[in-house]
Short mmCIF file of C-alpha atoms in Angstrom, two decimals:
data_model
loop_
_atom_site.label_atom_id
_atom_site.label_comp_id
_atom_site.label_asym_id
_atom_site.label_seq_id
_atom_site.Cartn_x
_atom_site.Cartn_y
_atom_site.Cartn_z
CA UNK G 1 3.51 11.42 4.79
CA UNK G 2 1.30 10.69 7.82
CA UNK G 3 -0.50 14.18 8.34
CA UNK G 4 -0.59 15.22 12.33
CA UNK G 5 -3.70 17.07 13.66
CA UNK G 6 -3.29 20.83 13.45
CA UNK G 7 -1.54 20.96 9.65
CA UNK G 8 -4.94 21.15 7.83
CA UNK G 9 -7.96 22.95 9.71
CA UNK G 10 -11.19 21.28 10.52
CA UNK G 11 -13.10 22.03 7.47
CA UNK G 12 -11.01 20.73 5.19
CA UNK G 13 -10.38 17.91 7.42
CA UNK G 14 -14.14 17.18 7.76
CA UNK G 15 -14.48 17.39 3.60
CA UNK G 16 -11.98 14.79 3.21
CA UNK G 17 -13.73 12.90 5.59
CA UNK G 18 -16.59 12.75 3.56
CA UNK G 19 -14.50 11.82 0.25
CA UNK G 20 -12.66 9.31 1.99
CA UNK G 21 -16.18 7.81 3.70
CA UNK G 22 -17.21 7.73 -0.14
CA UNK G 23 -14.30 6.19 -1.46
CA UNK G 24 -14.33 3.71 0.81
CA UNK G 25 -17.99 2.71 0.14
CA UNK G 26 -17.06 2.31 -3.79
CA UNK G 27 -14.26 0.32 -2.56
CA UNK G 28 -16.07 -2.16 -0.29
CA UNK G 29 -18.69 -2.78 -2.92
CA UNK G 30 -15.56 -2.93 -5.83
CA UNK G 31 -13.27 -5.49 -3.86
CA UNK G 32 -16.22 -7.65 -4.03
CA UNK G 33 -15.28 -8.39 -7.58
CA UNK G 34 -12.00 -8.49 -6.88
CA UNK G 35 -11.85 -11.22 -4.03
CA UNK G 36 -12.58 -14.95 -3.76
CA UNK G 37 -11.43 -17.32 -1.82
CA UNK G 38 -7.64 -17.33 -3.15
CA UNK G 39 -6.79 -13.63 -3.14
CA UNK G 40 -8.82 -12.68 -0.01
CA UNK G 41 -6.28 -14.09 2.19
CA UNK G 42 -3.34 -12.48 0.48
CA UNK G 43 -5.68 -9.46 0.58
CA UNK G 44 -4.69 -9.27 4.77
CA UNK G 45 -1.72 -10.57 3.99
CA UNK G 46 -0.29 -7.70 1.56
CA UNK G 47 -1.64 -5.18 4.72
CA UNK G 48 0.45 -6.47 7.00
CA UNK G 49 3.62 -6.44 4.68
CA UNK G 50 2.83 -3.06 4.32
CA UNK G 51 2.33 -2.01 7.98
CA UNK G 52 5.62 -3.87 7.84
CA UNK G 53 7.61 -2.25 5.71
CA UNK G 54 6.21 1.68 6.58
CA UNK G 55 8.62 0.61 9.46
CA UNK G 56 11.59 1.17 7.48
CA UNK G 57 12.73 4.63 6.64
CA UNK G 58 15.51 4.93 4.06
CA UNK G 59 17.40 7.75 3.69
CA UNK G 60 16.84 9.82 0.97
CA UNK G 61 18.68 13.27 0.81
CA UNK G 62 21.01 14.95 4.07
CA UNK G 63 18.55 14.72 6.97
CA UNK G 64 15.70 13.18 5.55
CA UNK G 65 14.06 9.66 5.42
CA UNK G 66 11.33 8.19 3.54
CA UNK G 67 9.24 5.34 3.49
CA UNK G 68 6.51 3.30 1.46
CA UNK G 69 3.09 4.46 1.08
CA UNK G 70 2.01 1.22 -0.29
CA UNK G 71 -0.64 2.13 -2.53
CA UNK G 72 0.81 1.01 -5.52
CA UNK G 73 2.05 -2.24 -4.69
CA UNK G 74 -1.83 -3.38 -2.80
CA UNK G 75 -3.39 -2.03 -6.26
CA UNK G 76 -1.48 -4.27 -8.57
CA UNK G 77 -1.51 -7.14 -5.76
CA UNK G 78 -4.89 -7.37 -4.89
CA UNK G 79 -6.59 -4.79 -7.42
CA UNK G 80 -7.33 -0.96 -6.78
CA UNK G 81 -10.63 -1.52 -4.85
CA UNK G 82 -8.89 -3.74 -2.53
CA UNK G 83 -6.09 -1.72 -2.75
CA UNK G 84 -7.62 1.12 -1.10
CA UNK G 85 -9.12 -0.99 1.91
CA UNK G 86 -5.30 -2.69 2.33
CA UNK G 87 -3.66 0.83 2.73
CA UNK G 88 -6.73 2.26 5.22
CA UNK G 89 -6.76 -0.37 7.62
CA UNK G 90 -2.71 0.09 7.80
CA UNK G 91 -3.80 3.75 8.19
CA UNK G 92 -6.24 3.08 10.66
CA UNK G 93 -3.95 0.88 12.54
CA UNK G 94 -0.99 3.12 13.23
CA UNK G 95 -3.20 5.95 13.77
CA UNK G 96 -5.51 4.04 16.74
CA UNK G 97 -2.10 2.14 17.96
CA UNK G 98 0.72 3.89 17.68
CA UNK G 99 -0.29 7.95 17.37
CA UNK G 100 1.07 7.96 13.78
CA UNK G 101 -1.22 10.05 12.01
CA UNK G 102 -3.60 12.34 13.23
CA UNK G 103 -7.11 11.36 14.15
CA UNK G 104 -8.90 14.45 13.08
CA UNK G 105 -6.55 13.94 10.08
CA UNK G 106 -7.41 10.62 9.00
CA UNK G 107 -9.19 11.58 6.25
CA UNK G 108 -6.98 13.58 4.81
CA UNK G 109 -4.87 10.94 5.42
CA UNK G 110 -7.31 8.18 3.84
CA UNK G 111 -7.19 10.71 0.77
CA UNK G 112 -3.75 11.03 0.01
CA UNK G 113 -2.43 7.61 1.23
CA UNK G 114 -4.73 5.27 0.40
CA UNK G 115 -7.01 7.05 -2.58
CA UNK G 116 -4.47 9.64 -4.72
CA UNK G 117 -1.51 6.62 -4.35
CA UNK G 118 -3.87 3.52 -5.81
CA UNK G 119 -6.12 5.28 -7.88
CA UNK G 120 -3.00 7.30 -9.51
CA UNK G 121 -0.45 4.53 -9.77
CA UNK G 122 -3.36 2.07 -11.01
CA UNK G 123 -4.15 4.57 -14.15
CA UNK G 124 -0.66 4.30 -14.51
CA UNK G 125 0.02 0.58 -14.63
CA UNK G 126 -3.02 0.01 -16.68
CA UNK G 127 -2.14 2.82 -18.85
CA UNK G 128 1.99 0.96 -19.54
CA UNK G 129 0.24 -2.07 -19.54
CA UNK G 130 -2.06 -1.35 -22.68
CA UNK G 131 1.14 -0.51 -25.09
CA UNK G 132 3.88 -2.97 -23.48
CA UNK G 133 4.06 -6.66 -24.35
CA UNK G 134 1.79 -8.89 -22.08
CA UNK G 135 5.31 -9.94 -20.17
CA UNK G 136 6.31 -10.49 -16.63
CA UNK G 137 8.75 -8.13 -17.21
CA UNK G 138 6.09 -5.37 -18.63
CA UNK G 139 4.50 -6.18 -15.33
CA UNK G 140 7.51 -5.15 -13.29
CA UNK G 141 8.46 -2.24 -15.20
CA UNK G 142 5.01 -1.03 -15.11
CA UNK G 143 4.66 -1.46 -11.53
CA UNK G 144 7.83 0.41 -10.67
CA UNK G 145 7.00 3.37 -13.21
CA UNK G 146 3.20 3.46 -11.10
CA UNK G 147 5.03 3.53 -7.88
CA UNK G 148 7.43 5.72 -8.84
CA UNK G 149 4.63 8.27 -10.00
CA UNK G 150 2.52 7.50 -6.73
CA UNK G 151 4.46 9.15 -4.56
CA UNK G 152 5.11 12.85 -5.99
CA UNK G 153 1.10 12.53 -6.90
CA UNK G 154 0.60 12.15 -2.72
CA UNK G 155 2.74 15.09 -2.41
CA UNK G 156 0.55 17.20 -5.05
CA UNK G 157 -2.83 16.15 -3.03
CA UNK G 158 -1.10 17.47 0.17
CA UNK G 159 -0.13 20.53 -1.20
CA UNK G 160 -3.18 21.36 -2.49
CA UNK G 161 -5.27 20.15 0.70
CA UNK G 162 -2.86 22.35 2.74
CA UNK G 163 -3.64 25.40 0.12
CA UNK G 164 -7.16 25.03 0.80
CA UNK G 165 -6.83 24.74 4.67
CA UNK G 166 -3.43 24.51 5.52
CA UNK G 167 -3.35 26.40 9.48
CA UNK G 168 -0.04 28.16 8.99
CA UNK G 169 0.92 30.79 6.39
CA UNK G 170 3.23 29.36 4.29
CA UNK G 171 3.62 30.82 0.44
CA UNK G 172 1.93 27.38 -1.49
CA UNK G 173 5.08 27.65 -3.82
CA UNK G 174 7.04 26.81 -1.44
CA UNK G 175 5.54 24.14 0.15
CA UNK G 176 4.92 22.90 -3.35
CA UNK G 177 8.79 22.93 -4.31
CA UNK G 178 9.76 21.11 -1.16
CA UNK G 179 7.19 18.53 -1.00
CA UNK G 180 7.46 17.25 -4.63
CA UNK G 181 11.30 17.80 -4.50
CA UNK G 182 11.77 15.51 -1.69
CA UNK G 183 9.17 12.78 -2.68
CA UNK G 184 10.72 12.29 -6.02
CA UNK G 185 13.63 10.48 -4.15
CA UNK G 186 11.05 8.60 -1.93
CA UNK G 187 9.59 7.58 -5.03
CA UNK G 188 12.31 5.75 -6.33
CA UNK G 189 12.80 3.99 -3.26
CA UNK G 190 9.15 3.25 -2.85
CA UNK G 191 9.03 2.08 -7.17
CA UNK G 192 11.95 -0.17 -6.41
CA UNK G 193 10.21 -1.89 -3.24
CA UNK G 194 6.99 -2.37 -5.10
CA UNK G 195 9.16 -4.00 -8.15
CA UNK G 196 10.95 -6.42 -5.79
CA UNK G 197 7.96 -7.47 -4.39
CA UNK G 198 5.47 -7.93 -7.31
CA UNK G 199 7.79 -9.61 -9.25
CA UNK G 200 9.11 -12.20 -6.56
CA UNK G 201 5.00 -12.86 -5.90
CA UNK G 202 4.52 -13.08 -10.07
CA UNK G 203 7.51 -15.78 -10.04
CA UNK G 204 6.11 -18.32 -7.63
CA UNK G 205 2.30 -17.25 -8.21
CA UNK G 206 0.84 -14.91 -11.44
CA UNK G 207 -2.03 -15.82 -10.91
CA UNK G 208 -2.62 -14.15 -7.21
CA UNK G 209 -1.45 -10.90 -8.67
CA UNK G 210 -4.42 -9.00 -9.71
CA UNK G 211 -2.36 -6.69 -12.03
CA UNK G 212 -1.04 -9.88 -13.76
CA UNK G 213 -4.01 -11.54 -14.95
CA UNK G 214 -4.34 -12.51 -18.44
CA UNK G 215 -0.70 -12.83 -18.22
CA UNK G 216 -0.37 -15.97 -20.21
CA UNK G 217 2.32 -18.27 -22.17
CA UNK G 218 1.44 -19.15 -25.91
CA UNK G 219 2.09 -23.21 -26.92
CA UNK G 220 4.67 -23.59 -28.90
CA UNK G 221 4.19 -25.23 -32.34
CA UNK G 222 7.11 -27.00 -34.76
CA UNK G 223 6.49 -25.91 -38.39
CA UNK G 224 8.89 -26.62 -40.95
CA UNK G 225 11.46 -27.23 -37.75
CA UNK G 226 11.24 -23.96 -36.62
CA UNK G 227 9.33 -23.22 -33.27
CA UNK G 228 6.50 -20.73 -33.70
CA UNK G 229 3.45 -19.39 -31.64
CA UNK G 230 -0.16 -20.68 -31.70
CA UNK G 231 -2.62 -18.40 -32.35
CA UNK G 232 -4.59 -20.45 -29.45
CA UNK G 233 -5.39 -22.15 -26.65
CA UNK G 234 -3.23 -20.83 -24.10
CA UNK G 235 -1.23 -22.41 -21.73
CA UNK G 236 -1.46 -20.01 -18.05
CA UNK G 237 1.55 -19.91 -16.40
CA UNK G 238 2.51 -22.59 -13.51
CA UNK G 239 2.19 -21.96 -9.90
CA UNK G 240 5.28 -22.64 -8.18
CA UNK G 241 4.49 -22.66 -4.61
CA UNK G 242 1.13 -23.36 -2.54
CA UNK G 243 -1.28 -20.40 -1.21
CA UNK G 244 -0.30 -21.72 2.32
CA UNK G 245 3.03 -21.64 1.50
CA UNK G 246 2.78 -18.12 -0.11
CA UNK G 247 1.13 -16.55 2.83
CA UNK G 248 3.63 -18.17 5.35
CA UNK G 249 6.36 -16.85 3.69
CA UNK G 250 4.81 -13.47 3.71
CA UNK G 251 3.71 -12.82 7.12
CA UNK G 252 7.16 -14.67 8.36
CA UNK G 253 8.67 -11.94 6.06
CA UNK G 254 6.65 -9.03 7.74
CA UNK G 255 7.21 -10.37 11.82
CA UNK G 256 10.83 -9.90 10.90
CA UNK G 257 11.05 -6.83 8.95
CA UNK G 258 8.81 -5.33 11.90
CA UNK G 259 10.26 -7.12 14.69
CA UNK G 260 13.66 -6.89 13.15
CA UNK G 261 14.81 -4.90 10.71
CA UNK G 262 13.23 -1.96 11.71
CA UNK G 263 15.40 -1.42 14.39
CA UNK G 264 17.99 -0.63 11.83
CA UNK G 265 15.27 1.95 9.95
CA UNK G 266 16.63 5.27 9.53
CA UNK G 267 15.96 7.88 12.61
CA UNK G 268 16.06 11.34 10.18
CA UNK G 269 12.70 12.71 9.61
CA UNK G 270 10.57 11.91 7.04
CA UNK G 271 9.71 13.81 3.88
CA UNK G 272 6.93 15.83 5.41
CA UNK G 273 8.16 15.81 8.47
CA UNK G 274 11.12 17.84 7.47
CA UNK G 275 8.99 20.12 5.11
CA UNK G 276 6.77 20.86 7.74
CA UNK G 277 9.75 21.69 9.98
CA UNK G 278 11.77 23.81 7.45
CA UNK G 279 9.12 25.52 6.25
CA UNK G 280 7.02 26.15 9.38
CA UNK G 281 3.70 24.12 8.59
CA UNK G 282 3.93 22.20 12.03
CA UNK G 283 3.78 25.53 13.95
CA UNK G 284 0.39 24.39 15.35
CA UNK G 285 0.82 20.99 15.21
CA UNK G 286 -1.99 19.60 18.12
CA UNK G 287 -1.28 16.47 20.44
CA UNK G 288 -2.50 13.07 19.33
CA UNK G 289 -5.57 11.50 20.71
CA UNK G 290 -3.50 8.35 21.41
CA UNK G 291 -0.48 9.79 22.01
CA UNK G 292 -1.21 7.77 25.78
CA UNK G 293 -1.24 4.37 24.37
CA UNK G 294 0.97 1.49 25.26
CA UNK G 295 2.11 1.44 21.87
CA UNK G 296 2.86 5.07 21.00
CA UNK G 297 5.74 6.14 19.04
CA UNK G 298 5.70 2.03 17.77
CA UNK G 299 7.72 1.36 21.20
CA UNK G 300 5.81 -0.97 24.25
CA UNK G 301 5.54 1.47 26.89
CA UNK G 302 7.52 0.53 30.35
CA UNK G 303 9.99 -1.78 28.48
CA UNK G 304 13.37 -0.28 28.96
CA UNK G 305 15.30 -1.17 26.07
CA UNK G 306 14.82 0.57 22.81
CA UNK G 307 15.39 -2.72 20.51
CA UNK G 308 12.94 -4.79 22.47
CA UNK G 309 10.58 -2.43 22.50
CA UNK G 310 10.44 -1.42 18.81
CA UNK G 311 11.08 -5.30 17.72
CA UNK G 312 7.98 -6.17 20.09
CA UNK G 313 5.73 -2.96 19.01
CA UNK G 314 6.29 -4.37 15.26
CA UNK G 315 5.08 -7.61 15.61
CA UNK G 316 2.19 -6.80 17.30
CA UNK G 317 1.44 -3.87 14.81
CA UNK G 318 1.86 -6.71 11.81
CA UNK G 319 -0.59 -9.21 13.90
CA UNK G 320 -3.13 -6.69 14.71
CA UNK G 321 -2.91 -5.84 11.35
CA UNK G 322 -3.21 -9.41 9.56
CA UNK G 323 -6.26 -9.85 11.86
CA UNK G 324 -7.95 -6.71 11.28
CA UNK G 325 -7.54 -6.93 6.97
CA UNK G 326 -8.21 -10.57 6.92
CA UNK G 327 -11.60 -10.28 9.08
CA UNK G 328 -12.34 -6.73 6.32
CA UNK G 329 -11.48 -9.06 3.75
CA UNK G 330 -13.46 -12.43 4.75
CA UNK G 331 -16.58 -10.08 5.10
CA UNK G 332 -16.13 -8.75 1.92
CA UNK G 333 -15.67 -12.15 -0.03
CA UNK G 334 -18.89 -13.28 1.97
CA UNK G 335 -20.53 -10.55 0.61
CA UNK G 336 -19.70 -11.34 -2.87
CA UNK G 337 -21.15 -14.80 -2.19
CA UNK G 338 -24.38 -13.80 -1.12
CA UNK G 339 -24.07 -11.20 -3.86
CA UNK G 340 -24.14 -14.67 -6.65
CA UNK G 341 -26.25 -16.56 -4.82
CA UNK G 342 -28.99 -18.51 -6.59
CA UNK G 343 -31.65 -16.10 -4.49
CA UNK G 344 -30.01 -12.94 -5.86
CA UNK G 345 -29.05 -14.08 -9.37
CA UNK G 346 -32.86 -15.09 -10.06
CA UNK G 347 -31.30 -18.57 -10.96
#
């Protein structure tokens, strides 16, 4: 669902611009909350994995791919606020790098990737949350329900920024009947993903997963020999596996998915690209800024073979990546430090 320059015109582009600059703001000053010094490095982390996995386009229908937006699954990682930081640098990354995504379109981009995806499948989760049992199985049905829902919601946004100031004319209806048809399937692949993934990080460490918290195990009391709960304390649930550990794992997980894996990706167009080329919307699709860099097309220009290329392309996408959240998200737990300091709290 990466938008190229020339599907939406400039004023439109330019508005989103603005809501994206603003919902980026709230975010900064909301992941504040959200990050200390345990989940701020899983905060870079979960970008990378994400930068990772975009890599990998499944097939979803004859001729047509999809792949994660990632919204959901950095929401009910690292929280919404985060959330929508995680999925922008990613978005910032491959549209800088590797010309995938227009520039003049990155916020429209910013909007539907990053904003509609965490802000919708987070009212979800929270939503299936408040009437399932507190359960890490609630947890992983509610995340793949969110994700699942995420991805049609993205395809909404786009149809309605493209009815607004879409550059082509194409009857609305139509776009609006292809682009939810076809993101319906790449929602189930992308609700299954974020499932997998949130509940192998809930099994070896609950209590790094934002959308998990208060996620607890009552003590068991023997009364009258049968086993019963008590009404309190609480026991949380045990860490299986250190942070280092976790985060290892993770990026190891990413540098071979990217460097990997991807190779293997499918080659069909994705869901909007196909749209766009059925129905006629990329008719005035414009050249990227950066369609000249080395890394362009998420290949290393002047090496000669295709696997090497992509495999080399994809770790350096997850590194630059890693880097780029973990230095967002070090500033931003700084902040929040100086934000409780004795100076600022009056203490």
């Amino acid at each position: 669902m990466h938008v190229p320059d020339g599907f939406i015109n400039a004023p439109t582009s330019a508005v989103t611009g603005v809501v994206a600059a603003g919902a980026l703001a709230v975010s900064l000053r909301g992941a504040r909350r959200e990050l200390d010094e345990r989940t701020a490095p899983l905060a870079g982390l979960v970008a990378a994995f994400i930068f990772a996995v975009q890599m990998l386009n499944f097939p979803v229908a004859a001729g047509t791919s999809g792949h994660l937006l990632g919204g959901a699954l950095a929401a009910i990682l690292v929280g919404p606020y985060t959330g929508v930081l995680c999925v922008s640098v990613v978005l910032l990354m491959q549209g800088v790098l590797f010309a995938d995504g227009g520039l003049t379109a990155l916020g429209v981009n910013l909007t539907d990737m990053a904003i509609v995806t965490t802000v919708v499948s987070y009212a979800v989760f929270r939503a299936l949350l408040a009437v399932l049992p507190r359960k890490r199985r609630s947890v992983t049905i509610a995340s793949f329900v969110a994700a699942l829902v995420s991805v049609p919601a993205a395809a909404v946004a786009f149809t309605l920024m493209y009815a607004v100031g879409g550059t082509t004319d194409v009857a609305i209806g139509k776009v609006a009947t292809a682009m939810i048809g076809v993101h319906v399937l790449i929602g189930i692949g992308e609700a299954v993903i974020t499932a997998l993934t949130v509940s192998a990080v809930i099994a070896v460490r609950p209590d790094l997963v934002h959308g998990a918290r208060g996620l607890q195990q009552r003590l068991k009391l023997r009364v009258n020999g049968a086993l019963v709960d008590a009404p309190s304390p609480t026991a949380p649930v045990a860490a299986r596996t250190s942070r280092r550990t976790l985060w290892i794992s993770g990026l190891v997980a990413s540098l071979v998915l990217a460097g990997f894996v991807s190779f293997y990706a499918s080659a069909d167009p994705d869901g909007l690209e196909k749209v766009a080329h059925d129905q006629g919307i990329d008719k005035k699709t414009g050249q990227h800024a950066a369609a000249d860099s080395p890394l362009a097309g998420y290949g290393v220009k002047d090496v000669p073979d295709a696997r090497l290329s992509g495999g080399l392309a994809g770790v350096i996408g997850v590194g630059v990546t890693v880097v780029a959240g973990s230095a967002v998200f070090w500033a931003v737990r700084r902040r929040r430090g100086a934000d409780v300091s004795p100076v600022n709290t009056g203490v």
